[in-house]
């Protein structure tokens, strides 16, 4: 009885330690910034007011000293330059706007990296073989598995920089707050670059896009041949859908250029019904084969042989890693001749598909 009690106590301790480890693993990589509309303390209000003044005049008031970044490019004798890490409220609004502008960010999995310069994505390169039926006394050493291998892809956020030029007069007299003008302009600039590279990037000092055939992302084994060198076909859409296993189809979404969507709109099934199903309920997306459709100007639209023409994927397996922060540099003199002020925004972002079998890419025939 004592032995059994001792065994139960040890088991309970192990379970407690296991639960503790699981709770740690479930924690986010960092604490998300929470910005509630209308919720401002005195300090945050003063900081935002000082930041607005910096945007308009370039003057760095004392409230912004903690947000100033050392600049190695300043002349001798200067240790601080025109770089600022914007207030958290500004960054939160910019990231929120980016999420609305770049649809890939909305459907992908985004990680904020704060404790290192990279995010390792474990990938199952080779799965183990199936188990074997056996008897209780059979020696299992001959069935030991040596096939399962894990690889690791490091996502290293790369610098993404954009320059926005804004009229001096507009900054001073606009009814729109100055920081909103800068935020909206930078959001547009960052959004176009991000979306393009999440789809088409080659992975060299930039994200690896889903339309780039690569063994570190989506290899050619995940391609579906359309059977036609110049047009997409209904059969290839069906092939792409069922190239994904059921667990990945649940949550999968299409990505096409509008020219390709137009061609798909004209496709009919064997009974003469259009395959395209428009969303009839407000807020509900259009679907192809009951799966949501996303439209992007950066998706391929060249109807030539062996070109990619679209993709279906569960984008929870496209990972985006970013250093949660941003720098803004105000260029006072560079555009003075045209009565403009330049603002350079810098972010650090990377992204890549981490599970090839969660994607099926459509490719025109040779």
Coordinates of C-alpha atoms in Angstrom, one line a residue:
X1 CA 0.0 0.0 0.0
X2 CA 2.9 2.4 0.9
X3 CA 4.6 1.5 -2.4
X4 CA 1.4 2.3 -4.3
X5 CA 0.9 5.6 -2.5
X6 CA 4.5 6.5 -3.2
X7 CA 4.0 5.6 -6.9
X8 CA 0.9 7.7 -7.1
X9 CA 2.6 10.7 -5.5
X10 CA 5.4 10.5 -8.0
X11 CA 3.0 10.3 -10.9
X12 CA 1.0 13.3 -9.6
X13 CA 4.2 15.3 -9.4
X14 CA 5.2 14.3 -12.9
X15 CA 1.7 15.3 -14.2
X16 CA 2.0 18.6 -12.4
X17 CA 5.4 19.4 -13.9
X18 CA 4.1 18.4 -17.4
X19 CA 1.1 20.7 -17.1
X20 CA 3.5 23.5 -16.0
X21 CA 5.6 22.9 -19.1
X22 CA 2.6 22.9 -21.4
X23 CA 1.4 26.2 -19.9
X24 CA 4.8 27.7 -20.6
X25 CA 4.7 26.4 -24.2
X26 CA 1.3 27.8 -24.8
X27 CA 2.4 31.3 -23.8
X28 CA 2.8 33.8 -26.7
X29 CA 6.4 34.7 -27.6
X30 CA 5.8 38.2 -26.2
X31 CA 3.1 40.1 -24.5
X32 CA 0.9 41.7 -27.2
X33 CA 0.4 45.4 -27.1
X34 CA -3.2 46.2 -26.0
X35 CA -4.5 49.6 -27.1
X36 CA -8.1 50.4 -26.1
X37 CA -9.8 53.2 -27.9
X38 CA -10.3 56.1 -25.5
X39 CA -8.1 54.5 -22.8
X40 CA -5.2 57.0 -22.3
X41 CA -3.3 57.9 -19.1
X42 CA -1.7 61.2 -18.7
X43 CA 1.8 60.0 -19.8
X44 CA 0.6 58.2 -22.9
X45 CA -1.4 61.4 -23.9
X46 CA 1.7 63.5 -23.4
X47 CA 3.9 61.1 -25.4
X48 CA 1.5 61.0 -28.3
X49 CA 1.3 64.8 -28.2
X50 CA 5.1 65.1 -28.2
X51 CA 5.3 62.5 -31.1
X52 CA 2.7 64.6 -33.1
X53 CA 4.9 67.7 -32.5
X54 CA 8.0 65.7 -33.7
X55 CA 6.1 64.7 -36.9
X56 CA 5.2 68.3 -37.6
X57 CA 8.3 70.2 -36.5
X58 CA 11.1 67.6 -36.0
X59 CA 11.7 68.8 -32.5
X60 CA 12.3 66.1 -29.9
X61 CA 10.6 67.0 -26.6
X62 CA 11.7 65.5 -23.3
X63 CA 8.8 63.1 -23.3
X64 CA 10.4 61.3 -26.3
X65 CA 13.9 60.9 -25.0
X66 CA 13.2 57.3 -23.9
X67 CA 12.1 56.5 -27.5
X68 CA 15.2 58.0 -29.1
X69 CA 17.6 55.5 -30.7
X70 CA 21.4 55.9 -30.9
X71 CA 22.5 56.8 -34.4
X72 CA 25.9 55.7 -35.5
X73 CA 25.6 58.0 -38.6
X74 CA 25.6 61.2 -36.7
X75 CA 28.5 63.6 -37.0
X76 CA 31.4 63.4 -34.4
X77 CA 30.2 64.7 -31.1
X78 CA 26.6 63.5 -31.5
X79 CA 25.3 60.3 -30.0
X80 CA 21.6 60.7 -30.8
X81 CA 20.1 61.3 -34.2
X82 CA 16.7 61.7 -35.7
X83 CA 15.6 58.1 -35.1
X84 CA 12.6 57.4 -32.9
X85 CA 10.9 54.2 -31.9
X86 CA 7.2 55.4 -32.1
X87 CA 4.9 55.2 -29.1
X88 CA 3.2 51.8 -28.6
X89 CA -0.2 53.3 -29.4
X90 CA 1.1 54.5 -32.9
X91 CA 2.7 51.1 -33.6
X92 CA -0.4 49.2 -32.5
X93 CA -2.6 51.3 -34.9
X94 CA -0.1 50.8 -37.7
X95 CA 0.0 47.0 -37.3
X96 CA -3.8 46.9 -37.1
X97 CA -4.0 48.8 -40.4
X98 CA -1.4 46.6 -41.9
X99 CA -3.4 43.5 -40.9
X100 CA -6.4 45.0 -42.7
X101 CA -4.4 46.0 -45.8
X102 CA -2.3 42.9 -46.3
X103 CA -4.7 39.9 -46.5
X104 CA -1.8 37.4 -46.2
X105 CA -1.1 38.7 -42.7
X106 CA -4.8 38.1 -41.8
X107 CA -4.8 34.5 -42.8
X108 CA -1.2 33.6 -41.9
X109 CA 0.3 33.0 -38.5
X110 CA 2.3 36.0 -37.3
X111 CA 5.0 35.7 -34.6
X112 CA 6.5 38.6 -32.8
X113 CA 10.2 37.9 -32.2
X114 CA 11.6 39.7 -29.2
X115 CA 14.1 37.4 -27.5
X116 CA 16.3 36.5 -30.5
X117 CA 17.0 37.6 -34.1
X118 CA 15.3 34.5 -35.6
X119 CA 12.4 32.1 -35.3
X120 CA 13.1 28.4 -35.8
X121 CA 10.3 26.5 -37.6
X122 CA 10.6 22.8 -36.9
X123 CA 9.7 20.8 -40.0
X124 CA 9.0 17.1 -40.4
X125 CA 11.2 16.2 -43.4
X126 CA 10.7 12.5 -43.3
X127 CA 7.9 10.7 -41.3
X128 CA 8.3 7.4 -39.6
X129 CA 7.0 4.2 -41.2
X130 CA 3.7 2.6 -40.1
X131 CA 3.6 0.4 -37.0
X132 CA 3.5 -3.4 -37.4
X133 CA 1.2 -6.0 -36.0
X134 CA 3.1 -8.2 -33.5
X135 CA 2.8 -10.6 -30.6
X136 CA 3.6 -9.9 -27.0
X137 CA 6.9 -11.8 -27.0
X138 CA 8.2 -10.8 -30.4
X139 CA 11.5 -8.9 -30.6
X140 CA 10.8 -5.4 -31.9
X141 CA 14.4 -4.4 -32.5
X142 CA 14.2 -5.3 -36.1
X143 CA 11.3 -2.9 -36.6
X144 CA 13.0 0.1 -35.0
X145 CA 12.4 3.2 -37.0
X146 CA 15.2 5.3 -38.4
X147 CA 13.3 7.2 -41.0
X148 CA 11.8 10.1 -39.1
X149 CA 13.9 13.3 -39.4
X150 CA 13.2 16.9 -38.4
X151 CA 14.6 19.9 -40.2
X152 CA 14.6 23.5 -39.1
X153 CA 14.1 26.6 -41.1
X154 CA 15.1 29.9 -39.5
X155 CA 13.0 32.9 -40.1
X156 CA 15.2 35.9 -39.7
X157 CA 13.4 39.2 -39.9
X158 CA 15.0 41.3 -42.7
X159 CA 14.9 45.1 -42.8
X160 CA 12.1 46.6 -44.8
X161 CA 12.4 50.3 -45.3
X162 CA 10.1 52.8 -47.0
X163 CA 10.3 56.5 -47.6
X164 CA 7.2 58.7 -47.5
X165 CA 7.2 62.4 -48.6
X166 CA 4.5 64.7 -47.2
X167 CA 3.9 68.4 -47.9
X168 CA 5.0 70.7 -45.1
X169 CA 1.8 72.7 -45.4
X170 CA -0.3 69.6 -45.2
X171 CA 1.4 68.6 -42.0
X172 CA 0.7 71.9 -40.4
X173 CA -2.8 72.7 -41.5
X174 CA -4.5 69.3 -42.2
X175 CA -7.6 68.5 -40.2
X176 CA -6.2 64.9 -40.0
X177 CA -3.6 64.5 -37.2
X178 CA 0.0 64.6 -38.4
X179 CA 0.8 61.1 -37.1
X180 CA -2.2 59.6 -38.9
X181 CA -1.0 61.1 -42.2
X182 CA 2.5 59.5 -41.7
X183 CA 1.0 56.2 -40.5
X184 CA -1.4 55.9 -43.4
X185 CA 1.3 56.6 -46.0
X186 CA 3.8 54.2 -44.5
X187 CA 1.1 51.6 -44.1
X188 CA 0.4 51.7 -47.9
X189 CA 4.1 51.5 -48.6
X190 CA 4.8 48.6 -46.3
X191 CA 1.6 46.8 -47.3
X192 CA 2.5 46.6 -51.0
X193 CA 6.0 45.4 -50.4
X194 CA 4.9 42.7 -47.9
X195 CA 2.1 41.3 -49.9
X196 CA 4.2 41.1 -53.0
X197 CA 7.0 39.2 -51.2
X198 CA 4.7 36.9 -49.2
X199 CA 3.5 35.7 -52.6
X200 CA 6.6 36.1 -54.9
X201 CA 9.7 36.6 -52.7
X202 CA 12.7 34.5 -53.4
X203 CA 13.8 34.1 -49.8
X204 CA 17.1 36.0 -50.3
X205 CA 17.1 38.7 -47.6
X206 CA 13.3 38.8 -47.9
X207 CA 10.3 36.5 -47.3
X208 CA 10.0 33.2 -49.3
X209 CA 6.8 33.5 -51.3
X210 CA 4.2 30.8 -52.0
X211 CA 4.6 31.1 -55.8
X212 CA 8.4 30.5 -55.6
X213 CA 9.2 26.8 -56.0
X214 CA 11.8 26.0 -53.3
X215 CA 12.7 23.0 -51.2
X216 CA 12.8 25.3 -48.2
X217 CA 9.2 26.3 -48.9
X218 CA 6.7 24.7 -51.4
X219 CA 8.5 22.3 -53.7
X220 CA 7.4 21.4 -57.2
X221 CA 5.9 18.1 -55.9
X222 CA 3.0 20.3 -54.7
X223 CA 2.2 21.6 -58.2
X224 CA -1.1 20.6 -59.9
X225 CA -0.9 20.6 -63.7
X226 CA -3.9 22.3 -65.3
X227 CA -3.8 20.2 -68.4
X228 CA -3.9 23.3 -70.6
X229 CA -0.9 25.5 -71.5
X230 CA -2.9 28.8 -71.8
X231 CA -6.0 28.4 -69.5
X232 CA -7.1 27.2 -66.1
X233 CA -9.4 24.2 -66.1
X234 CA -12.2 23.1 -63.8
X235 CA -10.6 19.7 -63.4
X236 CA -7.4 21.2 -62.1
X237 CA -9.3 23.2 -59.4
X238 CA -10.8 19.9 -58.2
X239 CA -7.4 18.2 -58.3
X240 CA -5.9 21.1 -56.2
X241 CA -8.7 20.9 -53.6
X242 CA -8.2 17.1 -53.1
X243 CA -4.4 17.3 -53.2
X244 CA -4.8 18.7 -49.7
X245 CA -5.7 16.2 -46.9
X246 CA -8.9 16.9 -45.1
X247 CA -7.2 18.4 -42.0
X248 CA -5.6 21.1 -44.3
X249 CA -8.7 21.7 -46.4
X250 CA -10.5 22.8 -43.3
X251 CA -9.3 26.4 -43.3
X252 CA -7.8 26.4 -46.8
X253 CA -8.2 29.5 -49.1
X254 CA -7.5 30.2 -52.7
X255 CA -5.3 33.1 -54.0
X256 CA -5.7 34.4 -57.6
X257 CA -5.2 37.5 -59.6
X258 CA -8.4 39.2 -60.9
X259 CA -7.6 38.1 -64.4
X260 CA -7.6 34.5 -63.3
X261 CA -10.7 35.0 -61.3
X262 CA -12.5 36.3 -64.4
X263 CA -11.5 33.2 -66.3
X264 CA -12.7 31.0 -63.4
X265 CA -16.0 32.8 -63.4
X266 CA -16.7 31.4 -66.8
X267 CA -16.0 27.8 -65.9
X268 CA -18.9 25.4 -65.7
X269 CA -19.3 21.9 -64.3
X270 CA -20.6 18.9 -66.2
X271 CA -24.2 20.0 -65.7
X272 CA -23.6 23.6 -67.0
X273 CA -23.6 25.2 -63.5
X274 CA -20.9 27.9 -62.8
X275 CA -18.3 26.7 -60.4
X276 CA -17.9 30.3 -59.0
X277 CA -20.2 31.0 -56.0
X278 CA -20.6 34.6 -55.0
X279 CA -21.0 35.4 -51.4
X280 CA -24.6 36.4 -50.9
X281 CA -24.3 37.3 -47.3
X282 CA -22.6 40.6 -46.3
X283 CA -19.1 39.8 -44.9
X284 CA -19.1 36.3 -46.4
X285 CA -16.3 35.7 -49.0
X286 CA -16.8 34.3 -52.6
X287 CA -16.0 30.7 -52.9
X288 CA -14.7 28.1 -55.4
X289 CA -15.6 24.5 -54.5
X290 CA -16.9 25.9 -51.2
X291 CA -13.5 27.3 -50.2
X292 CA -12.9 31.1 -49.8
X293 CA -11.2 33.2 -52.5
X294 CA -8.6 36.0 -52.0
X295 CA -7.8 38.4 -54.8
X296 CA -4.4 40.0 -55.2
X297 CA -2.8 42.2 -57.8
X298 CA 0.5 40.5 -57.0
X299 CA -0.7 37.0 -57.8
X300 CA 0.5 35.7 -61.2
X301 CA -1.7 36.4 -64.2
X302 CA 0.5 35.4 -67.2
X303 CA -1.3 32.7 -69.2
X304 CA 1.8 31.1 -70.7
X305 CA 3.0 27.5 -70.5
X306 CA 4.5 26.3 -67.3
X307 CA 3.5 29.5 -65.4
X308 CA 2.0 29.4 -62.0
X309 CA -1.6 30.7 -62.0
X310 CA -2.9 30.3 -58.5
X311 CA -2.6 28.5 -55.2
X312 CA -4.8 26.8 -52.5
X313 CA -3.4 26.6 -49.1
X314 CA -4.0 26.5 -45.3
X315 CA -2.1 29.7 -44.5
X316 CA -1.8 28.9 -40.8
X317 CA 1.2 27.1 -42.1
X318 CA 2.7 30.2 -43.6
X319 CA 4.6 31.8 -40.8
X320 CA 5.5 35.5 -40.5
X321 CA 8.2 36.5 -38.1
X322 CA 8.8 40.2 -37.2
X323 CA 10.6 42.2 -34.7
X324 CA 7.8 44.1 -33.0
X325 CA 9.1 47.6 -33.4
X326 CA 9.5 50.3 -35.9
X327 CA 11.9 53.2 -36.4
X328 CA 11.0 56.5 -38.0
X329 CA 13.5 59.0 -39.2
X330 CA 12.4 62.5 -40.2
X331 CA 14.4 64.0 -43.1
X332 CA 14.2 67.8 -42.6
X333 CA 16.4 69.2 -45.4
X334 CA 16.5 66.6 -48.2
X335 CA 13.2 67.6 -49.8
X336 CA 13.1 71.2 -48.6
X337 CA 13.3 72.5 -52.2
X338 CA 9.9 71.0 -52.9
X339 CA 8.4 72.0 -49.5
X340 CA 8.2 68.5 -48.4
X341 CA 9.3 66.5 -45.4
X342 CA 10.6 62.9 -45.8
X343 CA 9.8 60.1 -43.3
X344 CA 11.7 56.8 -43.4
X345 CA 10.0 53.9 -41.7
X346 CA 11.9 50.7 -40.9
X347 CA 10.5 47.3 -39.9
X348 CA 12.0 43.8 -39.8
X349 CA 10.0 41.0 -41.3
X350 CA 10.4 37.5 -42.7
X351 CA 8.0 34.8 -43.8
X352 CA 7.9 31.3 -45.4
X353 CA 5.7 28.3 -45.8
X354 CA 6.6 25.7 -43.1
X355 CA 4.5 22.7 -44.2
X356 CA 4.5 21.9 -47.9
X357 CA 1.6 19.5 -47.8
X358 CA -0.7 22.2 -46.6
X359 CA -0.5 23.8 -50.1
X360 CA -1.4 23.0 -53.7
X361 CA -0.1 25.2 -56.5
X362 CA -1.7 25.5 -59.9
X363 CA 0.6 25.4 -62.9
X364 CA -0.2 25.7 -66.6
X365 CA 0.8 22.7 -68.7
X366 CA 3.9 22.7 -70.9

